[in-house]
PDB file of C-alpha atoms in Angstrom:
ATOM      1  CA  MET A 127     174.508  32.401   8.586  1.00 97.00           C
ATOM      2  CA  LYS A 128     175.271  28.783   7.756  1.00 98.00           C
ATOM      3  CA  ASP A 129     175.968  27.623   4.189  1.00 97.00           C
ATOM      4  CA  LEU A 130     173.652  30.399   2.987  1.00 97.00           C
ATOM      5  CA  SER A 131     173.163  30.329  -0.781  1.00 98.00           C
ATOM      6  CA  VAL A 132     170.923  32.234  -3.179  1.00 98.00           C
ATOM      7  CA  ASN A 133     170.197  31.392  -6.797  1.00 97.00           C
ATOM      8  CA  ILE A 134     168.162  33.726  -8.992  1.00 93.00           C
ATOM      9  CA  GLY A 135     167.120  31.770 -12.050  1.00 91.00           C
ATOM     10  CA  LYS A 136     170.174  29.751 -13.040  1.00 91.00           C
ATOM     11  CA  LYS A 137     172.598  32.303 -11.657  1.00 94.00           C
ATOM     12  CA  LYS A 138     174.333  31.664  -8.326  1.00 96.00           C
ATOM     13  CA  ILE A 139     174.335  34.994  -6.477  1.00 96.00           C
ATOM     14  CA  LEU A 140     175.493  33.817  -3.029  1.00 97.00           C
ATOM     15  CA  LYS A 141     177.562  30.693  -2.471  1.00 97.00           C
ATOM     16  CA  HIS A 142     177.771  29.017   0.934  1.00 96.00           C
ATOM     17  CA  ILE A 143     178.059  32.084   3.146  1.00 97.00           C
ATOM     18  CA  ASN A 144     179.110  31.269   6.710  1.00 97.00           C
ATOM     19  CA  LEU A 145     179.204  34.224   9.087  1.00 97.00           C
ATOM     20  CA  ASN A 146     178.584  34.801  12.757  1.00 96.00           C
ATOM     21  CA  ILE A 147     177.958  38.385  13.841  1.00 95.00           C
ATOM     22  CA  GLU A 148     178.188  39.187  17.517  1.00 93.00           C
ATOM     23  CA  GLU A 149     175.460  41.179  19.214  1.00 93.00           C
ATOM     24  CA  GLY A 150     176.357  44.824  19.810  1.00 92.00           C
ATOM     25  CA  THR A 151     178.922  44.987  17.004  1.00 94.00           C
ATOM     26  CA  VAL A 152     179.099  46.774  13.648  1.00 95.00           C
ATOM     27  CA  THR A 153     179.967  44.722  10.579  1.00 96.00           C
ATOM     28  CA  ALA A 154     180.802  46.278   7.208  1.00 96.00           C
ATOM     29  CA  LEU A 155     180.119  44.272   4.043  1.00 96.00           C
ATOM     30  CA  VAL A 156     182.442  45.505   1.317  1.00 95.00           C
ATOM     31  CA  GLY A 157     183.376  44.448  -2.168  1.00 93.00           C
ATOM     32  CA  PRO A 158     182.888  45.363  -5.827  1.00 92.00           C
ATOM     33  CA  SER A 159     179.495  46.143  -7.331  1.00 90.00           C
ATOM     34  CA  GLY A 160     177.599  42.991  -8.246  1.00 91.00           C
ATOM     35  CA  SER A 161     179.440  40.874  -5.680  1.00 94.00           C
ATOM     36  CA  GLY A 162     176.279  39.917  -3.771  1.00 95.00           C
ATOM     37  CA  LYS A 163     176.451  42.299  -0.806  1.00 95.00           C
ATOM     38  CA  THR A 164     172.959  43.738  -1.214  1.00 94.00           C
ATOM     39  CA  THR A 165     171.502  40.296  -1.936  1.00 96.00           C
ATOM     40  CA  LEU A 166     173.040  39.049   1.302  1.00 97.00           C
ATOM     41  CA  LEU A 167     171.563  41.944   3.235  1.00 95.00           C
ATOM     42  CA  ARG A 168     168.121  41.375   1.675  1.00 95.00           C
ATOM     43  CA  THR A 169     168.357  37.676   2.492  1.00 97.00           C
ATOM     44  CA  LEU A 170     169.011  38.492   6.155  1.00 96.00           C
ATOM     45  CA  ASN A 171     165.607  40.219   6.207  1.00 94.00           C
ATOM     46  CA  LEU A 172     164.019  37.537   3.971  1.00 96.00           C
ATOM     47  CA  LEU A 173     163.268  40.065   1.255  1.00 95.00           C
ATOM     48  CA  GLN A 174     165.190  37.471  -0.751  1.00 96.00           C
ATOM     49  CA  ILE A 175     164.469  33.850   0.137  1.00 97.00           C
ATOM     50  CA  PRO A 176     167.595  31.673   0.358  1.00 97.00           C
ATOM     51  CA  THR A 177     167.994  28.678  -1.932  1.00 97.00           C
ATOM     52  CA  ALA A 178     170.018  26.687   0.580  1.00 97.00           C
ATOM     53  CA  GLY A 179     171.402  26.969   4.100  1.00 98.00           C
ATOM     54  CA  SER A 180     169.995  28.793   7.085  1.00 98.00           C
ATOM     55  CA  LEU A 181     170.179  32.010   9.050  1.00 97.00           C
ATOM     56  CA  LYS A 182     169.322  32.892  12.621  1.00 95.00           C
ATOM     57  CA  VAL A 183     168.507  36.285  14.118  1.00 93.00           C
ATOM     58  CA  GLY A 184     167.908  36.237  17.859  1.00 88.00           C
ATOM     59  CA  THR A 185     165.748  33.196  18.536  1.00 89.00           C
ATOM     60  CA  THR A 186     164.331  32.940  14.995  1.00 94.00           C
ATOM     61  CA  THR A 187     165.856  30.467  12.560  1.00 96.00           C
ATOM     62  CA  ALA A 188     165.030  30.441   8.856  1.00 97.00           C
ATOM     63  CA  ILE A 189     165.913  27.260   6.978  1.00 98.00           C
ATOM     64  CA  ALA A 190     165.824  27.235   3.185  1.00 97.00           C
ATOM     65  CA  GLY A 191     162.849  25.243   1.927  1.00 96.00           C
ATOM     66  CA  LYS A 192     161.002  25.614   5.232  1.00 97.00           C
ATOM     67  CA  ILE A 193     160.353  29.355   5.305  1.00 97.00           C
ATOM     68  CA  ASP A 194     156.689  30.285   5.788  1.00 96.00           C
ATOM     69  CA  THR A 195     154.923  33.573   6.509  1.00 95.00           C
ATOM     70  CA  LYS A 196     155.343  33.102  10.281  1.00 95.00           C
ATOM     71  CA  THR A 197     159.112  32.678   9.895  1.00 96.00           C
ATOM     72  CA  ILE A 198     159.289  35.848   7.794  1.00 95.00           C
ATOM     73  CA  HIS A 199     157.173  37.770  10.317  1.00 92.00           C
ATOM     74  CA  ASP A 200     159.162  36.538  13.320  1.00 93.00           C
ATOM     75  CA  LEU A 201     162.532  37.269  11.744  1.00 94.00           C
ATOM     76  CA  ARG A 202     161.510  40.763  10.667  1.00 91.00           C
ATOM     77  CA  GLN A 203     160.366  41.464  14.225  1.00 89.00           C
ATOM     78  CA  ASN A 204     164.069  41.127  15.103  1.00 91.00           C
ATOM     79  CA  SER A 205     165.487  43.267  12.306  1.00 92.00           C
ATOM     80  CA  ALA A 206     165.001  46.563  10.507  1.00 93.00           C
ATOM     81  CA  MET A 207     166.360  47.734   7.170  1.00 93.00           C
ATOM     82  CA  VAL A 208     167.501  51.117   5.906  1.00 94.00           C
ATOM     83  CA  PHE A 209     167.500  51.262   2.103  1.00 89.00           C
ATOM     84  CA  GLN A 210     169.429  53.345  -0.446  1.00 85.00           C
ATOM     85  CA  GLN A 211     166.182  55.093  -1.323  1.00 84.00           C
ATOM     86  CA  PHE A 212     164.490  56.435   1.774  1.00 84.00           C
ATOM     87  CA  ASN A 213     161.102  54.689   1.367  1.00 87.00           C
ATOM     88  CA  LEU A 214     159.268  57.156   3.578  1.00 94.00           C
ATOM     89  CA  PHE A 215     155.488  57.499   3.385  1.00 94.00           C
ATOM     90  CA  LYS A 216     154.948  60.720   1.451  1.00 94.00           C
ATOM     91  CA  ASN A 217     151.603  61.490   3.106  1.00 96.00           C
ATOM     92  CA  LEU A 218     152.997  61.209   6.649  1.00 96.00           C
ATOM     93  CA  THR A 219     155.069  63.727   8.600  1.00 97.00           C
ATOM     94  CA  ALA A 220     158.560  62.888   9.815  1.00 97.00           C
ATOM     95  CA  LEU A 221     157.132  62.152  13.260  1.00 97.00           C
ATOM     96  CA  GLU A 222     154.392  59.917  11.864  1.00 97.00           C
ATOM     97  CA  ASN A 223     156.866  58.029   9.660  1.00 96.00           C
ATOM     98  CA  VAL A 224     158.791  57.047  12.788  1.00 97.00           C
ATOM     99  CA  ALA A 225     155.813  56.538  15.125  1.00 97.00           C
ATOM    100  CA  ASN A 226     153.376  54.632  12.919  1.00 95.00           C
ATOM    101  CA  PRO A 227     155.374  51.386  12.640  1.00 92.00           C
ATOM    102  CA  LEU A 228     155.293  51.173  16.447  1.00 93.00           C
ATOM    103  CA  ILE A 229     151.506  51.501  16.369  1.00 94.00           C
ATOM    104  CA  TYR A 230     150.965  49.067  13.468  1.00 90.00           C
ATOM    105  CA  THR A 231     153.093  46.365  15.115  1.00 86.00           C
ATOM    106  CA  ASN A 232     151.418  46.872  18.499  1.00 89.00           C
ATOM    107  CA  LEU A 233     154.686  47.870  20.144  1.00 90.00           C
ATOM    108  CA  ALA A 234     153.113  51.056  21.531  1.00 94.00           C
ATOM    109  CA  ASN A 235     149.869  52.986  21.594  1.00 95.00           C
ATOM    110  CA  LYS A 236     149.644  56.266  19.683  1.00 95.00           C
ATOM    111  CA  LYS A 237     150.700  58.461  22.611  1.00 95.00           C
ATOM    112  CA  GLU A 238     153.682  56.270  23.504  1.00 96.00           C
ATOM    113  CA  ALA A 239     154.700  55.908  19.850  1.00 96.00           C
ATOM    114  CA  HIS A 240     154.723  59.662  19.269  1.00 96.00           C
ATOM    115  CA  LYS A 241     156.719  60.166  22.472  1.00 96.00           C
ATOM    116  CA  THR A 242     159.317  57.601  21.378  1.00 96.00           C
ATOM    117  CA  ALA A 243     159.504  59.020  17.856  1.00 96.00           C
ATOM    118  CA  LEU A 244     159.982  62.561  19.157  1.00 96.00           C
ATOM    119  CA  LYS A 245     162.751  61.435  21.503  1.00 95.00           C
ATOM    120  CA  ILE A 246     164.669  59.694  18.712  1.00 95.00           C
ATOM    121  CA  LEU A 247     164.223  62.528  16.208  1.00 96.00           C
ATOM    122  CA  LYS A 248     165.438  65.030  18.796  1.00 94.00           C
ATOM    123  CA  LYS A 249     168.452  62.856  19.496  1.00 91.00           C
ATOM    124  CA  ILE A 250     169.568  62.899  15.876  1.00 90.00           C
ATOM    125  CA  GLY A 251     168.946  66.616  15.436  1.00 90.00           C
ATOM    126  CA  LEU A 252     165.639  66.566  13.552  1.00 94.00           C
ATOM    127  CA  GLU A 253     163.382  68.140  16.167  1.00 92.00           C
ATOM    128  CA  GLU A 254     162.654  71.133  13.923  1.00 94.00           C
ATOM    129  CA  VAL A 255     161.268  69.048  11.042  1.00 95.00           C
ATOM    130  CA  ILE A 256     158.931  66.681  12.888  1.00 96.00           C
ATOM    131  CA  THR A 257     155.792  68.212  11.338  1.00 96.00           C
ATOM    132  CA  GLN A 258     157.234  68.347   7.820  1.00 97.00           C
ATOM    133  CA  TYR A 259     156.502  65.903   5.014  1.00 97.00           C
ATOM    134  CA  PRO A 260     159.273  64.052   3.143  1.00 96.00           C
ATOM    135  CA  ALA A 261     158.953  66.236   0.030  1.00 95.00           C
ATOM    136  CA  THR A 262     160.071  69.262   2.069  1.00 96.00           C
ATOM    137  CA  LEU A 263     163.132  67.531   3.556  1.00 95.00           C
ATOM    138  CA  SER A 264     166.616  67.232   2.105  1.00 92.00           C
ATOM    139  CA  GLY A 265     167.852  63.798   1.091  1.00 91.00           C
ATOM    140  CA  GLY A 266     170.048  63.667   4.175  1.00 92.00           C
ATOM    141  CA  GLN A 267     167.133  64.524   6.447  1.00 94.00           C
ATOM    142  CA  GLN A 268     164.937  61.912   4.785  1.00 94.00           C
ATOM    143  CA  GLN A 269     167.570  59.224   5.262  1.00 93.00           C
ATOM    144  CA  ARG A 270     167.999  60.187   8.917  1.00 93.00           C
ATOM    145  CA  VAL A 271     164.225  59.905   9.405  1.00 95.00           C
ATOM    146  CA  SER A 272     164.374  56.413   7.893  1.00 95.00           C
ATOM    147  CA  ILE A 273     167.199  55.541  10.312  1.00 95.00           C
ATOM    148  CA  ALA A 274     165.111  56.882  13.205  1.00 95.00           C
ATOM    149  CA  ARG A 275     162.228  54.689  12.029  1.00 95.00           C
ATOM    150  CA  ALA A 276     164.491  51.632  12.089  1.00 94.00           C
ATOM    151  CA  VAL A 277     165.798  52.426  15.564  1.00 93.00           C
ATOM    152  CA  ALA A 278     162.328  53.077  16.990  1.00 93.00           C
ATOM    153  CA  VAL A 279     161.155  49.469  16.726  1.00 90.00           C
ATOM    154  CA  ARG A 280     164.132  48.339  18.833  1.00 90.00           C
ATOM    155  CA  PRO A 281     165.336  45.559  16.492  1.00 91.00           C
ATOM    156  CA  ARG A 282     168.047  43.049  17.333  1.00 91.00           C
ATOM    157  CA  VAL A 283     169.918  44.193  14.223  1.00 94.00           C
ATOM    158  CA  ILE A 284     169.710  47.099  11.770  1.00 95.00           C
ATOM    159  CA  LEU A 285     170.643  46.419   8.147  1.00 96.00           C
ATOM    160  CA  PHE A 286     171.980  49.351   6.089  1.00 95.00           C
ATOM    161  CA  ASP A 287     172.106  49.028   2.307  1.00 93.00           C
ATOM    162  CA  GLU A 288     174.507  51.748   1.110  1.00 89.00           C
ATOM    163  CA  PRO A 289     172.584  54.422   3.027  1.00 88.00           C
ATOM    164  CA  THR A 290     174.528  57.329   1.510  1.00 86.00           C
ATOM    165  CA  SER A 291     174.681  56.235  -2.143  1.00 83.00           C
ATOM    166  CA  ALA A 292     171.592  58.243  -3.189  1.00 78.00           C
ATOM    167  CA  LEU A 293     172.776  61.444  -1.493  1.00 81.00           C
ATOM    168  CA  ASP A 294     174.612  64.468  -2.828  1.00 80.00           C
ATOM    169  CA  PRO A 295     178.151  64.581  -1.373  1.00 78.00           C
ATOM    170  CA  GLU A 296     177.410  67.512   0.944  1.00 76.00           C
ATOM    171  CA  LEU A 297     174.574  65.550   2.590  1.00 80.00           C
ATOM    172  CA  VAL A 298     176.532  62.380   3.262  1.00 85.00           C
ATOM    173  CA  GLU A 299     178.291  63.562   6.425  1.00 86.00           C
ATOM    174  CA  SER A 300     175.142  64.082   8.502  1.00 86.00           C
ATOM    175  CA  VAL A 301     173.940  60.552   7.752  1.00 88.00           C
ATOM    176  CA  LEU A 302     177.331  59.030   8.551  1.00 88.00           C
ATOM    177  CA  GLN A 303     177.414  60.938  11.852  1.00 89.00           C
ATOM    178  CA  THR A 304     173.980  59.557  12.733  1.00 89.00           C
ATOM    179  CA  ILE A 305     175.121  55.991  12.059  1.00 90.00           C
ATOM    180  CA  ALA A 306     178.349  56.577  14.002  1.00 88.00           C
ATOM    181  CA  GLY A 307     176.266  57.769  16.958  1.00 88.00           C
ATOM    182  CA  LEU A 308     174.292  54.522  16.899  1.00 87.00           C
ATOM    183  CA  ALA A 309     177.514  52.509  16.799  1.00 86.00           C
ATOM    184  CA  LYS A 310     178.523  54.052  20.132  1.00 86.00           C
ATOM    185  CA  GLU A 311     175.293  52.712  21.668  1.00 86.00           C
ATOM    186  CA  ASN A 312     176.222  49.097  20.900  1.00 85.00           C
ATOM    187  CA  ILE A 313     173.355  48.635  18.461  1.00 89.00           C
ATOM    188  CA  THR A 314     174.048  45.636  16.235  1.00 94.00           C
ATOM    189  CA  MET A 315     174.455  46.841  12.658  1.00 95.00           C
ATOM    190  CA  ILE A 316     175.366  45.300   9.338  1.00 96.00           C
ATOM    191  CA  LEU A 317     176.370  47.899   6.792  1.00 95.00           C
ATOM    192  CA  VAL A 318     176.899  47.624   3.038  1.00 95.00           C
ATOM    193  CA  THR A 319     179.048  50.596   2.098  1.00 90.00           C
ATOM    194  CA  HIS A 320     181.702  51.936  -0.257  1.00 86.00           C
ATOM    195  CA  GLU A 321     182.741  54.533   2.352  1.00 86.00           C
ATOM    196  CA  MET A 322     185.982  52.809   3.336  1.00 88.00           C
ATOM    197  CA  ASP A 323     187.265  55.487   5.717  1.00 86.00           C
ATOM    198  CA  PHE A 324     183.941  55.469   7.525  1.00 88.00           C
ATOM    199  CA  ALA A 325     183.856  51.666   7.689  1.00 90.00           C
ATOM    200  CA  ARG A 326     187.351  51.605   9.189  1.00 90.00           C
ATOM    201  CA  GLN A 327     186.311  54.109  11.849  1.00 88.00           C
ATOM    202  CA  ILE A 328     183.045  52.570  13.072  1.00 90.00           C
ATOM    203  CA  ALA A 329     183.025  48.890  12.112  1.00 93.00           C
ATOM    204  CA  ASP A 330     184.329  46.199  14.414  1.00 94.00           C
ATOM    205  CA  GLU A 331     184.517  43.619  11.649  1.00 96.00           C
ATOM    206  CA  ALA A 332     184.690  43.811   7.861  1.00 95.00           C
ATOM    207  CA  VAL A 333     183.714  41.122   5.382  1.00 96.00           C
ATOM    208  CA  PHE A 334     185.027  41.280   1.821  1.00 95.00           C
ATOM    209  CA  ILE A 335     182.632  39.633  -0.644  1.00 96.00           C
ATOM    210  CA  GLU A 336     183.340  38.893  -4.285  1.00 95.00           C
ATOM    211  CA  ASN A 337     181.458  36.708  -6.771  1.00 95.00           C
ATOM    212  CA  GLY A 338     178.991  35.722  -4.060  1.00 96.00           C
ATOM    213  CA  GLU A 339     181.623  34.341  -1.719  1.00 96.00           C
ATOM    214  CA  VAL A 340     183.375  35.565   1.421  1.00 96.00           C
ATOM    215  CA  LEU A 341     186.913  36.221   0.246  1.00 94.00           C
ATOM    216  CA  SER A 342     188.180  37.527   3.579  1.00 93.00           C
ATOM    217  CA  LYS A 343     186.970  38.734   6.976  1.00 94.00           C
ATOM    218  CA  GLY A 344     188.553  40.266  10.040  1.00 94.00           C
ATOM    219  CA  PRO A 345     188.901  43.424  12.132  1.00 94.00           C
ATOM    220  CA  ALA A 346     187.844  46.378   9.972  1.00 93.00           C
ATOM    221  CA  LYS A 347     190.862  48.524  10.807  1.00 92.00           C
ATOM    222  CA  GLU A 348     193.173  45.760   9.595  1.00 91.00           C
ATOM    223  CA  LEU A 349     191.202  44.369   6.651  1.00 91.00           C
ATOM    224  CA  LEU A 350     190.466  47.799   5.171  1.00 89.00           C
ATOM    225  CA  SER A 351     193.893  49.286   5.828  1.00 84.00           C
ATOM    226  CA  GLY A 352     195.024  48.735   2.239  1.00 71.00           C
ATOM    227  CA  ARG A 353     197.833  46.436   3.384  1.00 75.00           C
ATOM    228  CA  THR A 354     196.187  43.029   3.684  1.00 77.00           C
ATOM    229  CA  SER A 355     195.962  41.266   0.328  1.00 83.00           C
ATOM    230  CA  PRO A 356     196.580  42.298  -3.297  1.00 87.00           C
ATOM    231  CA  ARG A 357     192.883  41.881  -4.202  1.00 88.00           C
ATOM    232  CA  ILE A 358     191.481  43.922  -1.297  1.00 87.00           C
ATOM    233  CA  ASP A 359     194.224  46.528  -1.677  1.00 86.00           C
ATOM    234  CA  SER A 360     193.359  46.872  -5.361  1.00 88.00           C
ATOM    235  CA  PHE A 361     189.680  47.340  -4.515  1.00 88.00           C
ATOM    236  CA  ILE A 362     190.372  50.009  -1.889  1.00 85.00           C
ATOM    237  CA  ASN A 363     192.757  51.860  -4.196  1.00 82.00           C
ATOM    238  CA  SER A 364     190.183  51.813  -7.005  1.00 82.00           C
ATOM    239  CA  LEU A 365     187.714  53.596  -4.716  1.00 77.00           C
ATOM    240  CA  LYS A 366     190.337  56.211  -3.911  1.00 65.00           C
ATOM    241  CA  ARG A 367     190.958  56.797  -7.608  1.00 53.00           C
ATOM    242  CA  SER A 368     187.248  57.123  -8.416  1.00 48.00           C
ATOM    243  CA  ALA A 369     186.817  59.601  -5.546  1.00 46.00           C
ATOM    244  CA  PHE A 370     189.305  61.947  -7.218  1.00 35.00           C
ATOM    245  CA  ALA A 371     188.213  61.284 -10.796  1.00 37.00           C
TER     246      ALA A 371
END
């Protein structure tokens, strides 16, 4: 990301973001609500078009003012996004939700796609629900299916937008374990999260964003330790307080 900025109407949401994320690493985007984290994530997938600056994923570069449908298509071929809400197709089984994107994007024929989907769903412990529809799955299971769908297309980077925020507390752990498993496989991931303990454990780097700007960045274990700067320490402590409220 180079001088990446986003304005919505007259409001400046992101201001000159400069970040370089190494392949095979996990990066946690943290900061207060309304700081621009989700907008940044959406911009990386061109769900939000930047006002200025540029971004590059793999070999695809998107330059503000020069982004056409081909640029959007090419960039999204390199990335996949996991949303807060699971966004599964209600009329498709768990297996079909994971397999069909492979078929639609011509990455595999139906037989190969179903084989790949089954392998991934088995790996994350969802073998028993492959024939079930989303309405019959728990929130945690639905989110893990959406993660499997993202992994199946073999993207250069997976973008997670607070993947546990819509879940009941008892369902959060299974989703976090699934993401942690992916981190061990050196899959490049960018994660917006308020789960500070989790971010410290799995992220290589952390980026603290506030008011649309990068306030600080560095190794996650150091930046999120609660001993780096008064502002970040205050933010981390506020999360601890709300957790016990």
